[in-house]
Coordinates of N, CA, C and O in Angstrom, one line a residue:
X153 N 112.0 113.6 90.4 CA 111.6 112.6 91.3 C 112.9 112.0 92.0 O 113.8 111.7 91.3
X154 N 112.8 111.7 93.2 CA 113.9 111.1 94.0 C 113.7 109.6 94.2 O 112.5 109.1 94.1
X155 N 114.8 108.9 94.4 CA 114.7 107.5 94.6 C 113.8 107.1 95.8 O 113.0 106.2 95.7
X156 N 113.9 107.9 96.8 CA 113.0 107.6 98.0 C 111.6 107.7 97.7 O 110.8 107.0 98.2
X157 N 111.2 108.6 96.7 CA 109.8 108.7 96.3 C 109.3 107.4 95.7 O 108.2 106.9 95.9
X158 N 110.2 106.8 94.9 CA 109.9 105.5 94.2 C 109.8 104.4 95.3 O 108.9 103.6 95.2
X159 N 110.7 104.4 96.2 CA 110.8 103.3 97.2 C 109.5 103.4 98.0 O 108.9 102.4 98.3
X160 N 109.1 104.6 98.4 CA 107.9 104.8 99.3 C 106.6 104.4 98.5 O 105.6 104.1 99.1
X161 N 106.6 104.4 97.2 CA 105.5 104.0 96.4 C 105.4 102.5 96.1 O 104.4 102.1 95.6
X162 N 106.4 101.8 96.5 CA 106.4 100.3 96.3 C 105.4 99.7 97.4 O 105.3 100.2 98.5
X163 N 104.8 98.6 97.0 CA 103.9 97.9 98.0 C 104.7 97.4 99.2 O 104.2 97.4 100.3
X164 N 106.0 97.0 99.0 CA 106.8 96.6 100.1 C 108.1 97.4 100.1 O 108.8 97.4 99.0
X165 N 108.5 97.9 101.2 CA 109.8 98.6 101.2 C 110.9 97.8 101.9 O 112.1 98.3 101.8
X166 N 110.6 96.7 102.5 CA 111.6 95.9 103.1 C 112.6 95.3 102.1 O 112.3 95.2 100.9
X167 N 113.8 95.1 102.5 CA 114.8 94.5 101.7 C 115.1 93.1 102.1 O 115.5 92.9 103.3
X168 N 115.0 92.1 101.2 CA 115.3 90.8 101.6 C 116.8 90.6 101.3 O 117.3 90.9 100.2
X169 N 117.5 90.1 102.3 CA 119.0 89.9 102.2 C 119.3 88.4 102.4 O 118.4 87.7 102.9
X170 N 120.5 88.1 102.0 CA 120.9 86.7 102.2 C 122.4 86.7 102.6 O 123.1 87.6 102.2
X171 N 122.8 85.8 103.5 CA 124.2 85.8 103.9 C 125.0 85.2 102.9 O 124.6 84.3 102.1
X172 N 126.3 85.6 102.8 CA 127.2 85.0 101.8 C 127.5 83.5 101.9 O 127.8 82.8 100.9
X173 N 127.3 83.0 103.1 CA 127.5 81.6 103.3 C 126.3 80.7 103.1 O 126.3 79.5 103.2
X174 N 125.1 81.3 102.8 CA 123.9 80.6 102.5 C 124.1 79.8 101.1 O 125.0 80.2 100.3
X175 N 123.4 78.8 100.9 CA 123.6 78.0 99.7 C 122.8 78.7 98.5 O 121.8 79.4 98.8
X176 N 123.2 78.4 97.3 CA 122.4 78.8 96.1 C 121.0 78.3 96.2 O 120.0 79.0 95.8
X177 N 120.8 77.1 96.7 CA 119.5 76.5 96.9 C 118.6 77.4 97.8 O 117.4 77.7 97.5
X178 N 119.2 77.9 98.9 CA 118.5 78.8 99.8 C 118.1 80.1 99.0 O 117.1 80.7 99.2
X179 N 119.1 80.6 98.2 CA 118.9 81.8 97.4 C 117.7 81.6 96.5 O 116.8 82.5 96.5
X180 N 117.6 80.5 95.8 CA 116.5 80.3 94.8 C 115.2 80.3 95.6 O 114.2 80.8 95.1
X181 N 115.2 79.7 96.7 CA 114.0 79.6 97.5 C 113.5 81.0 98.0 O 112.3 81.3 97.9
X182 N 114.4 81.8 98.4 CA 114.1 83.2 98.8 C 113.6 84.0 97.6 O 112.6 84.8 97.7
X183 N 114.3 83.9 96.5 CA 113.8 84.6 95.3 C 112.4 84.2 94.9 O 111.6 85.1 94.6
X184 N 112.1 82.9 95.0 CA 110.7 82.4 94.7 C 109.7 82.9 95.8 O 108.7 83.5 95.4
X185 N 110.1 82.7 97.0 CA 109.1 83.1 98.1 C 108.8 84.5 98.2 O 107.7 84.9 98.5
X186 N 109.7 85.4 97.8 CA 109.5 86.8 97.9 C 109.2 87.4 96.5 O 109.0 88.7 96.4
X187 N 109.2 86.6 95.5 CA 108.9 87.0 94.1 C 109.7 88.2 93.7 O 109.2 89.2 93.2
X188 N 111.0 88.1 93.9 CA 112.0 89.1 93.5 C 113.0 88.5 92.6 O 113.2 87.3 92.5
X189 N 113.8 89.4 91.9 CA 114.7 89.0 90.9 C 116.2 89.0 91.4 O 117.1 88.5 90.8
X190 N 116.4 89.7 92.6 CA 117.7 89.8 93.1 C 117.7 90.0 94.6 O 116.7 90.5 95.2
X191 N 118.7 89.6 95.3 CA 118.9 89.8 96.8 C 120.2 90.5 97.0 O 121.2 90.2 96.4
X192 N 120.2 91.3 98.0 CA 121.4 91.9 98.5 C 122.1 90.9 99.4 O 121.4 90.3 100.3
X193 N 123.4 90.7 99.2 CA 124.1 89.8 100.0 C 124.7 90.6 101.2 O 125.4 91.6 101.0
X194 N 124.4 90.2 102.4 CA 124.8 91.0 103.6 C 125.1 90.1 104.8 O 124.2 89.2 105.1
X195 N 126.2 90.3 105.4 CA 126.4 89.5 106.6 C 125.6 89.9 107.8 O 125.4 89.2 108.7
X196 N 125.2 91.2 107.8 CA 124.4 91.7 109.0 C 123.1 92.3 108.7 O 122.4 92.9 109.5
X197 N 122.6 92.3 107.4 CA 121.4 92.9 107.0 C 121.4 94.4 106.8 O 120.4 95.0 106.4
X198 N 122.6 95.0 107.0 CA 122.7 96.4 106.9 C 123.8 96.8 105.9 O 123.7 97.8 105.2
X199 N 124.8 96.0 105.9 CA 125.9 96.3 104.9 C 125.6 95.6 103.6 O 124.8 94.7 103.5
X200 N 126.3 96.1 102.6 CA 126.2 95.5 101.2 C 127.5 94.8 100.9 O 128.5 95.4 100.6
X201 N 127.5 93.4 101.0 CA 128.7 92.7 100.6 C 128.7 92.2 99.2 O 129.7 91.9 98.6
X202 N 127.5 92.2 98.6 CA 127.4 91.8 97.2 C 125.9 91.9 96.8 O 125.0 92.3 97.6
X203 N 125.6 91.4 95.6 CA 124.3 91.3 95.1 C 124.2 90.1 94.2 O 125.2 89.7 93.6
X204 N 123.1 89.4 94.2 CA 123.0 88.1 93.5 C 121.6 88.1 92.9 O 120.6 88.4 93.5
X205 N 121.6 87.7 91.6 CA 120.3 87.7 90.9 C 120.0 86.4 90.3 O 120.8 85.5 90.2
X206 N 118.8 86.3 89.7 CA 118.4 85.1 89.0 C 119.3 84.8 87.9 O 119.7 83.7 87.6
X207 N 119.8 85.8 87.2 CA 120.7 85.7 86.1 C 122.0 85.0 86.5 O 122.6 84.2 85.8
X208 N 122.5 85.4 87.7 CA 123.7 84.8 88.2 C 123.6 83.3 88.4 O 124.5 82.6 88.1
X209 N 122.4 82.9 88.9 CA 122.2 81.5 89.0 C 122.1 80.8 87.7 O 122.8 79.8 87.4
X210 N 121.3 81.3 86.8 CA 121.1 80.7 85.5 C 122.4 80.6 84.7 O 122.7 79.6 84.1
X211 N 123.3 81.6 84.8 CA 124.5 81.6 84.1 C 125.5 80.5 84.6 O 126.4 80.1 83.8
X212 N 125.3 80.0 85.8 CA 126.3 79.1 86.4 C 125.8 77.7 86.6 O 126.5 76.8 86.7
X213 N 124.5 77.5 86.8 CA 123.9 76.3 87.2 C 124.2 75.1 86.2 O 124.4 74.0 86.6
X214 N 124.2 75.4 84.9 CA 124.4 74.4 83.9 C 125.8 73.9 83.9 O 126.1 72.8 83.5
X215 N 126.7 74.8 84.2 CA 128.2 74.5 84.2 C 128.6 73.6 85.4 O 129.6 73.0 85.3
X216 N 127.8 73.6 86.5 CA 128.2 72.9 87.7 C 127.0 72.3 88.3 O 126.2 73.0 88.9
X217 N 126.9 71.0 88.3 CA 125.8 70.3 88.8 C 125.7 70.4 90.3 O 124.6 70.3 90.9
X218 N 126.8 70.7 91.0 CA 126.7 70.9 92.4 C 126.5 72.4 92.9 O 126.6 72.7 94.1
X219 N 126.2 73.2 91.9 CA 126.1 74.6 92.2 C 125.0 74.9 93.3 O 125.2 75.9 94.0
X220 N 124.0 74.2 93.3 CA 122.9 74.4 94.3 C 123.3 74.4 95.7 O 122.7 75.0 96.6
X221 N 124.4 73.6 96.0 CA 124.9 73.5 97.3 C 126.1 74.4 97.6 O 126.6 74.5 98.7
X222 N 126.5 75.2 96.6 CA 127.6 76.1 96.7 C 127.2 77.3 97.5 O 126.0 77.7 97.5
X223 N 128.1 78.1 98.1 CA 127.7 79.3 98.8 C 127.4 80.4 97.8 O 127.9 80.5 96.7
X224 N 126.5 81.3 98.2 CA 126.1 82.4 97.4 C 127.3 83.3 97.1 O 127.4 83.8 96.0
X225 N 128.3 83.3 98.0 CA 129.5 84.1 97.7 C 130.2 83.7 96.5 O 130.9 84.5 95.9
X226 N 130.0 82.4 96.0 CA 130.7 82.0 94.9 C 130.1 82.5 93.6 O 130.7 82.4 92.5
X227 N 128.9 83.0 93.6 CA 128.3 83.5 92.4 C 127.8 85.0 92.5 O 127.4 85.6 91.5
X228 N 128.0 85.6 93.6 CA 127.5 87.0 93.8 C 128.4 88.0 93.1 O 129.6 87.7 92.8
X229 N 127.9 89.1 92.8 CA 128.7 90.2 92.3 C 129.1 91.0 93.5 O 128.3 91.4 94.3
X230 N 130.4 91.3 93.5 CA 131.0 92.0 94.7 C 131.2 93.5 94.4 O 131.2 94.3 95.3
X231 N 131.3 93.9 93.2 CA 131.4 95.3 92.8 C 130.0 95.8 92.6 O 129.5 95.8 91.4
X232 N 129.3 96.3 93.6 CA 127.9 96.6 93.6 C 127.7 98.1 93.4 O 128.3 98.9 94.1
X233 N 126.9 98.5 92.4 CA 126.5 99.9 92.2 C 125.4 100.1 93.2 O 124.4 99.4 93.3
X234 N 125.6 101.2 94.0 CA 124.6 101.6 95.0 C 124.2 103.0 94.7 O 124.8 103.7 93.9
X235 N 123.1 103.5 95.4 CA 122.7 104.8 95.3 C 122.1 105.3 96.6 O 121.8 104.5 97.5
X236 N 122.1 106.6 96.8 CA 121.4 107.2 97.9 C 120.0 107.5 97.6 O 119.6 107.8 96.5
X237 N 119.1 107.4 98.6 CA 117.7 107.6 98.4 C 117.4 109.0 97.9 O 116.3 109.3 97.3
X238 N 118.3 110.0 98.2 CA 118.0 111.4 97.8 C 118.4 111.6 96.4 O 118.2 112.8 95.9
X239 N 119.0 110.7 95.7 CA 119.5 110.9 94.3 C 118.3 110.9 93.4 O 117.2 110.4 93.7
X240 N 118.5 111.6 92.3 CA 117.4 111.7 91.2 C 117.3 110.4 90.5 O 118.3 109.7 90.2
X241 N 116.0 110.0 90.2 CA 115.8 108.8 89.4 C 116.4 108.9 88.1 O 116.9 107.9 87.6
X242 N 116.5 110.0 87.5 CA 117.1 110.1 86.1 C 118.6 109.8 86.2 O 119.1 109.2 85.3
X243 N 119.2 110.1 87.3 CA 120.7 109.7 87.4 C 120.8 108.2 87.6 O 121.7 107.6 87.0
X244 N 119.9 107.6 88.3 CA 119.9 106.2 88.5 C 119.6 105.5 87.1 O 120.2 104.5 86.8
X245 N 118.7 106.0 86.3 CA 118.4 105.4 85.0 C 119.7 105.4 84.2 O 119.9 104.4 83.5
X246 N 120.5 106.4 84.2 CA 121.7 106.5 83.5 C 122.7 105.4 84.0 O 123.3 104.7 83.2
X247 N 122.8 105.3 85.3 CA 123.7 104.3 85.9 C 123.3 102.9 85.5 O 124.1 102.0 85.0
X248 N 122.0 102.6 85.6 CA 121.4 101.3 85.2 C 121.7 100.9 83.7 O 122.0 99.8 83.4
X249 N 121.5 101.9 82.9 CA 121.7 101.7 81.5 C 123.2 101.5 81.1 O 123.6 100.6 80.4
X250 N 124.1 102.4 81.7 CA 125.5 102.3 81.4 C 126.1 101.0 81.9 O 126.9 100.4 81.2
X251 N 125.7 100.5 83.1 CA 126.2 99.3 83.6 C 125.4 98.0 83.4 O 125.8 96.9 83.8
X252 N 124.3 98.2 82.6 CA 123.4 97.1 82.3 C 123.0 96.3 83.5 O 123.2 95.1 83.6
X253 N 122.5 97.0 84.5 CA 122.1 96.3 85.7 C 120.6 96.6 86.0 O 120.1 97.6 85.5
X254 N 120.0 95.7 86.7 CA 118.5 95.8 86.9 C 118.1 96.0 88.3 O 117.0 96.3 88.6
X255 N 119.1 95.9 89.2 CA 118.7 96.1 90.7 C 119.9 96.9 91.3 O 121.0 96.6 91.1
X256 N 119.5 97.9 92.1 CA 120.5 98.7 92.8 C 120.1 98.9 94.3 O 119.0 99.4 94.5
X257 N 120.9 98.5 95.2 CA 120.7 98.7 96.6 C 120.7 100.2 96.9 O 121.5 101.0 96.3
X258 N 119.8 100.6 97.8 CA 119.7 102.0 98.2 C 120.2 102.1 99.6 O 119.9 101.4 100.5
X259 N 121.1 103.1 99.8 CA 121.8 103.3 101.1 C 121.4 104.7 101.7 O 121.2 105.6 100.9
X260 N 121.4 104.7 103.0 CA 121.2 106.0 103.7 C 122.4 106.0 104.7 O 122.4 105.1 105.6
X261 N 123.2 106.9 104.6 CA 124.4 107.0 105.5 C 125.2 105.7 105.5 O 125.6 105.3 106.6
X262 N 125.3 105.1 104.4 CA 126.1 103.8 104.3 C 125.4 102.6 104.7 O 125.9 101.5 104.5
X263 N 124.1 102.7 105.2 CA 123.4 101.5 105.6 C 122.3 101.2 104.6 O 121.6 102.1 104.0
X264 N 122.1 99.9 104.3 CA 121.1 99.4 103.4 C 119.7 99.8 103.9 O 119.3 99.5 105.0
X265 N 118.9 100.5 103.0 CA 117.5 100.9 103.4 C 116.5 100.5 102.3 O 115.3 100.6 102.6
X266 N 117.0 100.0 101.2 CA 116.0 99.6 100.1 C 116.7 99.0 98.9 O 118.0 98.9 98.9
X267 N 115.9 98.6 98.0 CA 116.5 98.1 96.7 C 115.5 98.6 95.7 O 114.3 98.6 95.9
X268 N 116.0 99.1 94.5 CA 115.2 99.6 93.5 C 115.5 98.8 92.2 O 116.7 98.5 91.9
X269 N 114.5 98.4 91.5 CA 114.7 97.6 90.3 C 114.3 98.5 89.1 O 113.7 99.5 89.2
X270 N 114.7 98.0 87.9 CA 114.4 98.7 86.7 C 112.9 98.8 86.5 O 112.4 99.8 86.0
X271 N 112.2 97.8 86.9 CA 110.7 97.8 86.9 C 110.2 98.9 87.7 O 109.2 99.6 87.3
X272 N 110.7 99.1 88.9 CA 110.3 100.2 89.8 C 110.5 101.6 89.1 O 109.6 102.5 89.1
X273 N 111.7 101.7 88.4 CA 112.0 103.0 87.8 C 111.1 103.2 86.6 O 110.5 104.3 86.4
X274 N 110.8 102.2 85.8 CA 109.9 102.3 84.6 C 108.5 102.7 85.1 O 107.9 103.6 84.5
X275 N 108.0 102.0 86.1 CA 106.7 102.3 86.6 C 106.6 103.7 87.1 O 105.6 104.4 86.8
X276 N 107.6 104.2 87.8 CA 107.5 105.6 88.3 C 107.5 106.6 87.1 O 106.9 107.6 87.1
X277 N 108.4 106.3 86.1 CA 108.5 107.2 85.0 C 107.2 107.2 84.2 O 106.7 108.3 83.7
X278 N 106.5 106.1 84.0 CA 105.2 106.0 83.4 C 104.2 106.8 84.1 O 103.4 107.6 83.6
X279 N 104.2 106.7 85.5 CA 103.3 107.5 86.3 C 103.5 109.0 86.1 O 102.6 109.8 86.0
X280 N 104.8 109.4 86.1 CA 105.1 110.8 85.8 C 104.6 111.3 84.5 O 104.0 112.4 84.4
X281 N 104.8 110.5 83.4 CA 104.4 110.9 82.1 C 102.8 110.9 82.0 O 102.3 111.8 81.4
X282 N 102.2 110.0 82.7 CA 100.7 110.0 82.7 C 100.2 111.3 83.4 O 99.2 111.9 82.9
X283 N 100.8 111.7 84.5 CA 100.5 112.9 85.2 C 100.6 114.1 84.3 O 99.7 115.0 84.3
X284 N 101.8 114.2 83.7 CA 102.0 115.3 82.8 C 101.0 115.4 81.6 O 100.5 116.4 81.3
X285 N 100.7 114.2 81.1 CA 99.7 114.2 80.0 C 98.3 114.7 80.5 O 97.7 115.5 79.8
X286 N 97.9 114.2 81.7 CA 96.7 114.6 82.2 C 96.6 116.1 82.5 O 95.6 116.8 82.3
X287 N 97.7 116.7 83.0 CA 97.8 118.1 83.2 C 97.7 118.9 81.9 O 97.0 119.9 81.9
X288 N 98.4 118.4 80.9 CA 98.3 119.1 79.6 C 96.9 119.0 79.0 O 96.3 120.0 78.5
X289 N 96.3 117.8 79.1 CA 95.0 117.6 78.6 C 94.0 118.5 79.4 O 93.1 119.2 78.7
X290 N 94.1 118.6 80.7 CA 93.2 119.5 81.4 C 93.4 121.0 81.0 O 92.4 121.7 80.9
X291 N 94.6 121.4 80.8 CA 94.9 122.7 80.4 C 94.3 123.1 79.1 O 93.7 124.1 78.9
X292 N 94.5 122.1 78.1 CA 94.0 122.4 76.8 C 92.5 122.4 76.7 O 91.9 123.2 75.9
X293 N 91.8 121.6 77.5 CA 90.3 121.5 77.4 C 89.6 122.5 78.3 O 88.4 122.7 78.2
X294 N 90.4 123.2 79.1 CA 89.7 124.3 80.0 C 89.8 125.6 79.3 O 89.2 126.6 79.7
X295 N 90.6 125.7 78.3 CA 90.8 127.0 77.6 C 89.7 127.3 76.6 O 89.0 126.6 76.1

């Protein structure tokens, strides 16, 4: 299975982005409003300048009372693991496990086209396993 297959199976394929100069308060609001765990940081909605997650906020907000008014760029991850939509999901699973990451922006010809989460990957893998089980079950009971 390819990453694009997983992306097309999601209820929403759009990618919510946030500008690096937006505040952490704005970030939290977007995370809540879109019910997502991470946003791609992008100056133009197409490039990937960074990624920021709920964990990034949680790790820093207690240390700095003014963090909510700080820019997203102050807490974002700038070394972002990305993938192409044509890549195999199994390859992405390995990258996510090795780097201990939960969200990966998907690029097509260098432009942002999606985001895939560990939940998306697990859901697709469960679907594949259920399909295989059903095929085996049908084969065994038709003989």
